[in-house]
Short mmCIF file of C-alpha atoms in Angstrom, two decimals:
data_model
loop_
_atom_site.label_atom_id
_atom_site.label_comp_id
_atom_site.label_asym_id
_atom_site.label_seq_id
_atom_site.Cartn_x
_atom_site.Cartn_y
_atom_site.Cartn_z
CA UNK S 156 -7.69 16.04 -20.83
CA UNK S 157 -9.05 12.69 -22.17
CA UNK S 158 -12.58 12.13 -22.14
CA UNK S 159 -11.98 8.25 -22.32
CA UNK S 160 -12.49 6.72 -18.57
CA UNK S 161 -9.24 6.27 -17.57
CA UNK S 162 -7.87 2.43 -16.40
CA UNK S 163 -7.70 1.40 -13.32
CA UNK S 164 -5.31 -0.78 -11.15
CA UNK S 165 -6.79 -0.78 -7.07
CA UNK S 166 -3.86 -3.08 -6.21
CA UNK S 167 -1.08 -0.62 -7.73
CA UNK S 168 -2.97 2.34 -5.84
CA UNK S 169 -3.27 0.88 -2.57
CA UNK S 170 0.20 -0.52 -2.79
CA UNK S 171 0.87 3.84 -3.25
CA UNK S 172 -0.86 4.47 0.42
CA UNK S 173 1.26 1.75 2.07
CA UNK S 174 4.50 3.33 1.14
CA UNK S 175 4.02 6.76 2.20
CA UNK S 176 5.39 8.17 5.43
CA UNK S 177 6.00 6.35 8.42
CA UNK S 178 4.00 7.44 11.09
CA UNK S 179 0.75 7.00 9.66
CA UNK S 180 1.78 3.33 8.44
CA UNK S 181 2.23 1.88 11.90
CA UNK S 182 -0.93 3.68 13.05
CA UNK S 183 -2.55 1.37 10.38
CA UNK S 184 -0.69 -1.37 11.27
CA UNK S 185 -1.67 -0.91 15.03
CA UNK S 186 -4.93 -0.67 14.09
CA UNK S 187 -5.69 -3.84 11.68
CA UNK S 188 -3.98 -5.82 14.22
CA UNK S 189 -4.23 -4.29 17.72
CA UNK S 190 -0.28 -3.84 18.33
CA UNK S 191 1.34 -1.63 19.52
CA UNK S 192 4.58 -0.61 17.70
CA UNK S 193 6.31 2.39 18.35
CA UNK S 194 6.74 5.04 15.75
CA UNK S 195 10.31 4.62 15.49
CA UNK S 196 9.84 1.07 14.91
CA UNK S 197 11.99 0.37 11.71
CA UNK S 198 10.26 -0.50 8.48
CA UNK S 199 11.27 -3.29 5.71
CA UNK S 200 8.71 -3.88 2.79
CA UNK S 201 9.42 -7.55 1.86
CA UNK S 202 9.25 -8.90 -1.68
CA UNK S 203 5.92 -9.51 -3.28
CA UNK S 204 6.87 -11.60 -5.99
CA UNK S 205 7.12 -15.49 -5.96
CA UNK S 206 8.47 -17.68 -8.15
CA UNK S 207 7.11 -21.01 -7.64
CA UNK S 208 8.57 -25.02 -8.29
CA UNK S 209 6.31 -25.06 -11.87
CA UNK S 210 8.45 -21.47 -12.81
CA UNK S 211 4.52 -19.42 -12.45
CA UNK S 212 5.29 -16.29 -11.29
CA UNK S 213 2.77 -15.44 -8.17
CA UNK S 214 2.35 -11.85 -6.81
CA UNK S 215 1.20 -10.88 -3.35
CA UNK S 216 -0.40 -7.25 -2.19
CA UNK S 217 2.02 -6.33 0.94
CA UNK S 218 4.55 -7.82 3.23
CA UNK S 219 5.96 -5.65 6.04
CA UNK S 220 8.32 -6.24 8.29
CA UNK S 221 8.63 -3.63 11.30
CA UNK S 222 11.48 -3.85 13.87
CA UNK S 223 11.08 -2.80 17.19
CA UNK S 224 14.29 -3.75 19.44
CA UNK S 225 15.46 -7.48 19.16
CA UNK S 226 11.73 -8.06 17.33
CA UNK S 227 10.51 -8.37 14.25
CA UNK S 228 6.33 -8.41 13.24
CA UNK S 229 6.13 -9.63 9.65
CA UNK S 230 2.67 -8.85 8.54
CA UNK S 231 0.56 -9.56 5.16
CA UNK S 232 -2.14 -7.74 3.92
CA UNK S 233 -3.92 -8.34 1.00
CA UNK S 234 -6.78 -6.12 -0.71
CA UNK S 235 -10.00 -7.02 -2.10
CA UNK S 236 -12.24 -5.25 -4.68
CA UNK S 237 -14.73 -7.88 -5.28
CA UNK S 238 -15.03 -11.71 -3.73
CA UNK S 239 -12.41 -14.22 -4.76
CA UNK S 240 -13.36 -16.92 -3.32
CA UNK S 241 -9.78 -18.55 -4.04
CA UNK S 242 -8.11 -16.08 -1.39
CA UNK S 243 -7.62 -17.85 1.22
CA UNK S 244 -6.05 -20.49 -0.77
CA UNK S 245 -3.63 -17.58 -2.13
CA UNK S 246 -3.17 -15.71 1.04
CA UNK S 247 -1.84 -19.25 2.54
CA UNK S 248 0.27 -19.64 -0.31
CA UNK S 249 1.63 -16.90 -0.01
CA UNK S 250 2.81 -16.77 3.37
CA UNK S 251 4.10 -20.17 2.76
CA UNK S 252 6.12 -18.73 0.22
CA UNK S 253 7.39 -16.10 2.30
CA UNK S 254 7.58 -18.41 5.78
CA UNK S 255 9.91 -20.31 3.29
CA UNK S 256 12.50 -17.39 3.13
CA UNK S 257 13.59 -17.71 7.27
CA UNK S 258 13.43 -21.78 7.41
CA UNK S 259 16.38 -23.07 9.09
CA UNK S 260 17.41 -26.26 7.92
CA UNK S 261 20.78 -26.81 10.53
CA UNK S 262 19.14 -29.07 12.02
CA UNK S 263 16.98 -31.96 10.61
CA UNK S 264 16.56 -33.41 13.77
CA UNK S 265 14.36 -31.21 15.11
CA UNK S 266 10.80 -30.56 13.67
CA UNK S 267 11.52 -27.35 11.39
CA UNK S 268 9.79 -24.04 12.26
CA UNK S 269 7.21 -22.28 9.21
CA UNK S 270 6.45 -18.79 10.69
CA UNK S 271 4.06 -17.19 8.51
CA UNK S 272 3.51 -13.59 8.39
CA UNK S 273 0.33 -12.53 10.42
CA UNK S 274 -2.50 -12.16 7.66
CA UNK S 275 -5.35 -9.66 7.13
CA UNK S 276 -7.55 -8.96 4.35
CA UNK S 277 -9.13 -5.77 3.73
CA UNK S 278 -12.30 -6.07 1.19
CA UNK S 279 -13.30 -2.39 0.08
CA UNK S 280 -16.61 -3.71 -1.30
CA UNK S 281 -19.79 -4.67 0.35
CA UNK S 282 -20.90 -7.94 0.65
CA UNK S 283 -22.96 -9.46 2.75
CA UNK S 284 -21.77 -13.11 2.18
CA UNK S 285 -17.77 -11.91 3.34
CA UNK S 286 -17.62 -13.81 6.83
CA UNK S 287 -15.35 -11.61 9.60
CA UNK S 288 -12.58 -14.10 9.33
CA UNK S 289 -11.82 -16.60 6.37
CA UNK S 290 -10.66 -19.93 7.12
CA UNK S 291 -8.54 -22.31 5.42
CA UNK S 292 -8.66 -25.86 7.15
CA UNK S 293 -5.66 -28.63 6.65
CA UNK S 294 -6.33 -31.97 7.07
CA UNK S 295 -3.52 -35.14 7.15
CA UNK S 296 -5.05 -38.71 7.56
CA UNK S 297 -3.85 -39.66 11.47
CA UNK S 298 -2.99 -36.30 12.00
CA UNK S 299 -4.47 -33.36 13.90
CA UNK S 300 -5.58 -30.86 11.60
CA UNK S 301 -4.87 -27.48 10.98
CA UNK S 302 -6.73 -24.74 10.56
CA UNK S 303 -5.00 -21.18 8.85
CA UNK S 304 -7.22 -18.27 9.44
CA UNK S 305 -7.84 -14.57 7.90
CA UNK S 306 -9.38 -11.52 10.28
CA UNK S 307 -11.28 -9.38 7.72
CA UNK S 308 -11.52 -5.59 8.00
CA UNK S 309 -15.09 -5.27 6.14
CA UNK S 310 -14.38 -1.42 4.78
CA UNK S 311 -17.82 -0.69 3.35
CA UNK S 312 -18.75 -0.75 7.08
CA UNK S 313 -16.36 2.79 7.72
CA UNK S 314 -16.85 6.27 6.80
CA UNK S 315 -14.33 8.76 7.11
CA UNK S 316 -15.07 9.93 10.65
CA UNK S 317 -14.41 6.46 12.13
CA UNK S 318 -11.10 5.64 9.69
CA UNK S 319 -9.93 9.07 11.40
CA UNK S 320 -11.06 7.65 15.16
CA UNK S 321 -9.31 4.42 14.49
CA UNK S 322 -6.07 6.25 12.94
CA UNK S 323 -6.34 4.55 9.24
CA UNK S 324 -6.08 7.65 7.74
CA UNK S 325 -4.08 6.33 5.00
CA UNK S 326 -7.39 4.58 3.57
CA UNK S 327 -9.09 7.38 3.21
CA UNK S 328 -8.83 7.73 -0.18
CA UNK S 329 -10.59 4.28 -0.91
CA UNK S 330 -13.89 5.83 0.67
CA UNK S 331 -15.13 6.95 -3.19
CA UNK S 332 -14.81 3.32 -4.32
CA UNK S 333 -17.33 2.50 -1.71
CA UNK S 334 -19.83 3.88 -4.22
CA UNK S 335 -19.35 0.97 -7.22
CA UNK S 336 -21.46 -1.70 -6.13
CA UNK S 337 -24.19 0.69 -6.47
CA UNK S 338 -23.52 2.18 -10.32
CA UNK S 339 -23.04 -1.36 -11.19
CA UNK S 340 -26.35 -1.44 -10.18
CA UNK S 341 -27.72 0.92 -12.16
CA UNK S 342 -25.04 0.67 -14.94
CA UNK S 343 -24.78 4.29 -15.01
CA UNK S 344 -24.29 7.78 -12.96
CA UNK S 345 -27.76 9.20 -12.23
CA UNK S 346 -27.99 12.67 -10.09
CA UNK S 347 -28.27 10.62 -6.66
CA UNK S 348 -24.97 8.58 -7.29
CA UNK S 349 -23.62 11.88 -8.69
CA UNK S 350 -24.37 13.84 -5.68
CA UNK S 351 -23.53 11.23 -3.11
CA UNK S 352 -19.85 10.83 -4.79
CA UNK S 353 -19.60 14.76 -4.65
CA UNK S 354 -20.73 14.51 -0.53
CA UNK S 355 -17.82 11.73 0.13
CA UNK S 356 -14.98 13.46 -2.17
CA UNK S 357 -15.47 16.56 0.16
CA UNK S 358 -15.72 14.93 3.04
CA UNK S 359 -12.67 12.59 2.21
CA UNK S 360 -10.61 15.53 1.25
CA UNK S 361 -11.35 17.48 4.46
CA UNK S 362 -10.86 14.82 6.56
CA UNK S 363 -7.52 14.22 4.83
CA UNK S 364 -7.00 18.31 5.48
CA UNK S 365 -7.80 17.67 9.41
CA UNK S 366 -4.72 14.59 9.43
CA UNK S 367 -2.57 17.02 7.79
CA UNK S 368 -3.29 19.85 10.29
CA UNK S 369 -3.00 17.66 13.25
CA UNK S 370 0.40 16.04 11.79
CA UNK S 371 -1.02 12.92 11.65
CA UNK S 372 0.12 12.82 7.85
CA UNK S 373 2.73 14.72 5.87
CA UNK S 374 2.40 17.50 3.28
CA UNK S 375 3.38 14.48 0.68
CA UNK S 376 1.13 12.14 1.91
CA UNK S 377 -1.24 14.38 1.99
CA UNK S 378 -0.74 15.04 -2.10
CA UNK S 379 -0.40 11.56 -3.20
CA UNK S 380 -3.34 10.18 -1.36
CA UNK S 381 -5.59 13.30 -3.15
CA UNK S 382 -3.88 12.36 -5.95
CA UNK S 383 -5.49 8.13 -5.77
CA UNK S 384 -8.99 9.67 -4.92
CA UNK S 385 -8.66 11.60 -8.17
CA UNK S 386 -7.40 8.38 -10.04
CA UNK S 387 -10.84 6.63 -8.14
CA UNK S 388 -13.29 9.31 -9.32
CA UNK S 389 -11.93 9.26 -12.26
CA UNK S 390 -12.30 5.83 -13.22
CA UNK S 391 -15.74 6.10 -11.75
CA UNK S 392 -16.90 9.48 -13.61
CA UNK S 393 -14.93 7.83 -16.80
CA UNK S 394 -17.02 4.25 -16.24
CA UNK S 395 -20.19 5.49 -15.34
CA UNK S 396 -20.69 9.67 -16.05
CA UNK S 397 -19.24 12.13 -17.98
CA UNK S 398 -15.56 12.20 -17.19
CA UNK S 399 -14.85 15.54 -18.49
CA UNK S 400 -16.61 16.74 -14.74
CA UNK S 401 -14.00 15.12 -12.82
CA UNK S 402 -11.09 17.66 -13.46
CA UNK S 403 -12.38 20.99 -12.85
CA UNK S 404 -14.69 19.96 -9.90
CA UNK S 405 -12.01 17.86 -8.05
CA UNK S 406 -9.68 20.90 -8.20
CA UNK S 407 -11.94 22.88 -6.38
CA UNK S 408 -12.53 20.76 -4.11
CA UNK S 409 -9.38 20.68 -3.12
CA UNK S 410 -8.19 24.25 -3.27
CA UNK S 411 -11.14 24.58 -0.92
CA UNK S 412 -9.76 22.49 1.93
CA UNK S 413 -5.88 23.95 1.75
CA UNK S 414 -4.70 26.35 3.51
CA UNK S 415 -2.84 28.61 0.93
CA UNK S 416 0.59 28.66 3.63
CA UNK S 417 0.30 24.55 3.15
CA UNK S 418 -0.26 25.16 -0.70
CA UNK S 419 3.16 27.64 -0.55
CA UNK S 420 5.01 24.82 1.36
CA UNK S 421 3.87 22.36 -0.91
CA UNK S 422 5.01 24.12 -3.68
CA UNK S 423 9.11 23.89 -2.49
CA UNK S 424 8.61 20.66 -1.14
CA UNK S 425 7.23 19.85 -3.92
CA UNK S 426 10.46 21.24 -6.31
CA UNK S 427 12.73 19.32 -3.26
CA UNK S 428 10.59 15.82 -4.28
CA UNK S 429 11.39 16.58 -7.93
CA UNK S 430 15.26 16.31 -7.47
CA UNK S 431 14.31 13.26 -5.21
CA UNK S 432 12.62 11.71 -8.33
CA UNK S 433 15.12 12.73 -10.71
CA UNK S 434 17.87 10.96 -8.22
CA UNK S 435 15.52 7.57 -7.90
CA UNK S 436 15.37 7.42 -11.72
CA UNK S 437 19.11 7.91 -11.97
CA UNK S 438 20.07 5.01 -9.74
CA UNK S 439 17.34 2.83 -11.20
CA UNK S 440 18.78 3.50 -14.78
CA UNK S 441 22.16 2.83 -12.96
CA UNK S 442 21.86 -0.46 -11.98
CA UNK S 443 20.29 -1.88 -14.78
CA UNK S 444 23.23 -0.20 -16.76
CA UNK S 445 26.02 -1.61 -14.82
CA UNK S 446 24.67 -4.64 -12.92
CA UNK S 447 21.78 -5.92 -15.62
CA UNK S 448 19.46 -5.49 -12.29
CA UNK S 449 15.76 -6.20 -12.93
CA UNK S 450 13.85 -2.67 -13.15
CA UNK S 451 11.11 -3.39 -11.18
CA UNK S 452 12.86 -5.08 -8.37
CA UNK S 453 15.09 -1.75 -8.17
CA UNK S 454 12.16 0.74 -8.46
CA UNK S 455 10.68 -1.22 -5.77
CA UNK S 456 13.10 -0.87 -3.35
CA UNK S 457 14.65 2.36 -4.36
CA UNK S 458 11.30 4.20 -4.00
CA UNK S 459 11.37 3.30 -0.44
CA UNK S 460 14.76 5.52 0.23
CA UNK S 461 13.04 8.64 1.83
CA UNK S 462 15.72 12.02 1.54
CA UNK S 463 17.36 13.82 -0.94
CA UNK S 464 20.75 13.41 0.56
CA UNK S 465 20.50 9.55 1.87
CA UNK S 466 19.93 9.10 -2.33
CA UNK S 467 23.19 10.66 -3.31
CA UNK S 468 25.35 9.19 -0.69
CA UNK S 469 23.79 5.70 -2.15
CA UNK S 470 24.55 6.63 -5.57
CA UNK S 471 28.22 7.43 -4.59
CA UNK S 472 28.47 4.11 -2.82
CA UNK S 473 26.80 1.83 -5.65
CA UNK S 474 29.58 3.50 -7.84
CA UNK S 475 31.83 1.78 -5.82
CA UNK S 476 30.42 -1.48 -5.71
CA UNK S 477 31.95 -4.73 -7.44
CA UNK S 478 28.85 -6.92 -7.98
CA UNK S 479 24.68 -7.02 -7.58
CA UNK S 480 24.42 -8.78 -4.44
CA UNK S 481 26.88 -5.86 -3.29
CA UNK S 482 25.03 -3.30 -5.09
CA UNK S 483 21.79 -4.68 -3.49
CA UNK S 484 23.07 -5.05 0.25
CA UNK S 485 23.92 -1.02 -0.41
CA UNK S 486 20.68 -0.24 -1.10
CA UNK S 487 19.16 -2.61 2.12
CA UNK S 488 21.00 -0.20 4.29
CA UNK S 489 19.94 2.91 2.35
CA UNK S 490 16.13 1.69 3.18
CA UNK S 491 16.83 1.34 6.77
CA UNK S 492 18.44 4.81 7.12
CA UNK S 493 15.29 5.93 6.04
CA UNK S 494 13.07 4.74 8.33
CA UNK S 495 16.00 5.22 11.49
#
């Protein structure tokens, strides 16, 4: 292994956590904004990427969609390492950008309807000058004004016990991050940061063990989100310590909280995942082959068809498709099979 400290990219980790399994995905959702959707609510991850008027490319965290019955909850989340003080202003552009996707313009008559997807923001890092909500206020001369507003979950303020009371297991992971502010601090890892990052890796991991033993997560969620603590510590051993620790100790750590059965399982799930790679790769490669589809837009969606057999019934059907927008439709329906 490398001992250079690894890069790191929170945005492309966290966006990891929100695509794992179902279940514990609306228990987030349910608990950042006190709903109450059912868990076999259907799930559509909306686009992230805007192009604006000026041709700038803008980027957002996460827009879901859930369906339950004849309704929809479209919901925005964005993620926060340190203080922008701009986010508000993107978080409103954003959701104007995606409130701009279901405007009906039939009738010009009639005022026409924005509805923005409900926002949250979720800053990992502590700081004491992050209000509970941020608000964004709108003012037209002779008009009455408007005012967009942000709830904020403050993580710093969680440990793993009450992310597990509150069902937000799939944060977890981020609980080693809560450590930064202070080696910033001190620009480097003494033997109190040390041992404190040791304490909340164990106590992450077997609190991630208890979610998987009480089926609140899967055996794969349970891998990938061990996997994004590694990638934390890593960047923070690599940053701050000696990063040639993190491997060995991390290992054990986790071989200490598995049950060898789970390990067993995890093992043939984990050759069934590796055909269900191999068959995500193959229709990415696929349609930018045949339809000159944009790669990222494909991996996107594609890594949100769940089953080994769902994939190569949609790889039989995009061989029979004429065009992109056909090709593209194909894999919409795929996505919702998966989440049926």
């Amino acid at each position: 292994m490398s001992t250079e400290a690894p890069a790191i990219k929170m945005d492309e980790l966290i966006k990891r956590l929100f695509h794992l399994s179902k279940k514990p995905l609306i228990n987030l959702l349910n608990a950042l904004y006190d709903d109450h959707l059912d868990e076999t609510s259907q799930v559509d991850y909306g686009s992230t990427e805007f192009i604006r008027d000026d041709l700038v490319k803008s980027i957002a965290d996460t827009f879901i969609n859930i369906s339950f019955g004849k309704t929809i909850y479209r919901y925005h989340i964005e993620f926060q390492t340190t203080h922008d003080k701009n986010i508000v202003i993107r978080m409103f552009r954003y959701g104007f950008e995606k409130a701009k996707e279901t405007l009906d313009l039939t009738d010009l008559t009639r005022p026409v309807e924005m509805e923005f997807p409900n926002p949250r923001i979720i800053f990992v890092e502590e700081n004491e000058k992050i209000p509970d909500t941020l608000q964004l206020k709108i003012k037209i001369p002779k008009q009455e004004t408007l005012l967009y507003q942000v709830p904020v979950l403050k993580y710093w303020l969680y440990d793993t016990q009450q992310l597990y009371a509150k069902k937000m297991y799939l944060l977890l992971p981020l609980q080693v991050f809560k450590l930064r502010k202070y080696l910033k601090t001190k620009g480097k890892m003494d033997e109190v940061a040390y041992q404190s990052l040791v304490r909340t890796a164990e106590e992450t991991i077997r609190t991630i063990g208890q979610a998987l033993e009480e089926r609140k997560v899967t055996l794969e969620d349970t891998g990938e989100m061990n996997a994004i603590l590694v990638n934390i510590m890593e960047y923070l051993y690599g940053k701050y310590g000696d990063y040639r620790k993190i491997d060995q100790e991390v290992k054990e750590m986790i071989k200490t909280f598995y049950d060898p059965k789970l390990v067993e399982e995890g093992k043939i799930e984990g050759k069934i995942e590796g055909k269900i790679e191999k068959a995500r790769e193959d229709i990415c490669k696929f349609m930018v082959r045949r339809f000159n589809a944009d790669n990222n837009e494909v991996i996107e969606k594609v890594r949100q068809v769940a089953g080994l057999e769902i994939l190569d019934n949609l790889m039989e059907e995009l061989f029979a498709a004429n065009a992109l927008e056909e090709a593209q439709a194909i894999i919409r329906r795929a996505v919702g099979k998966s989440f049926q």
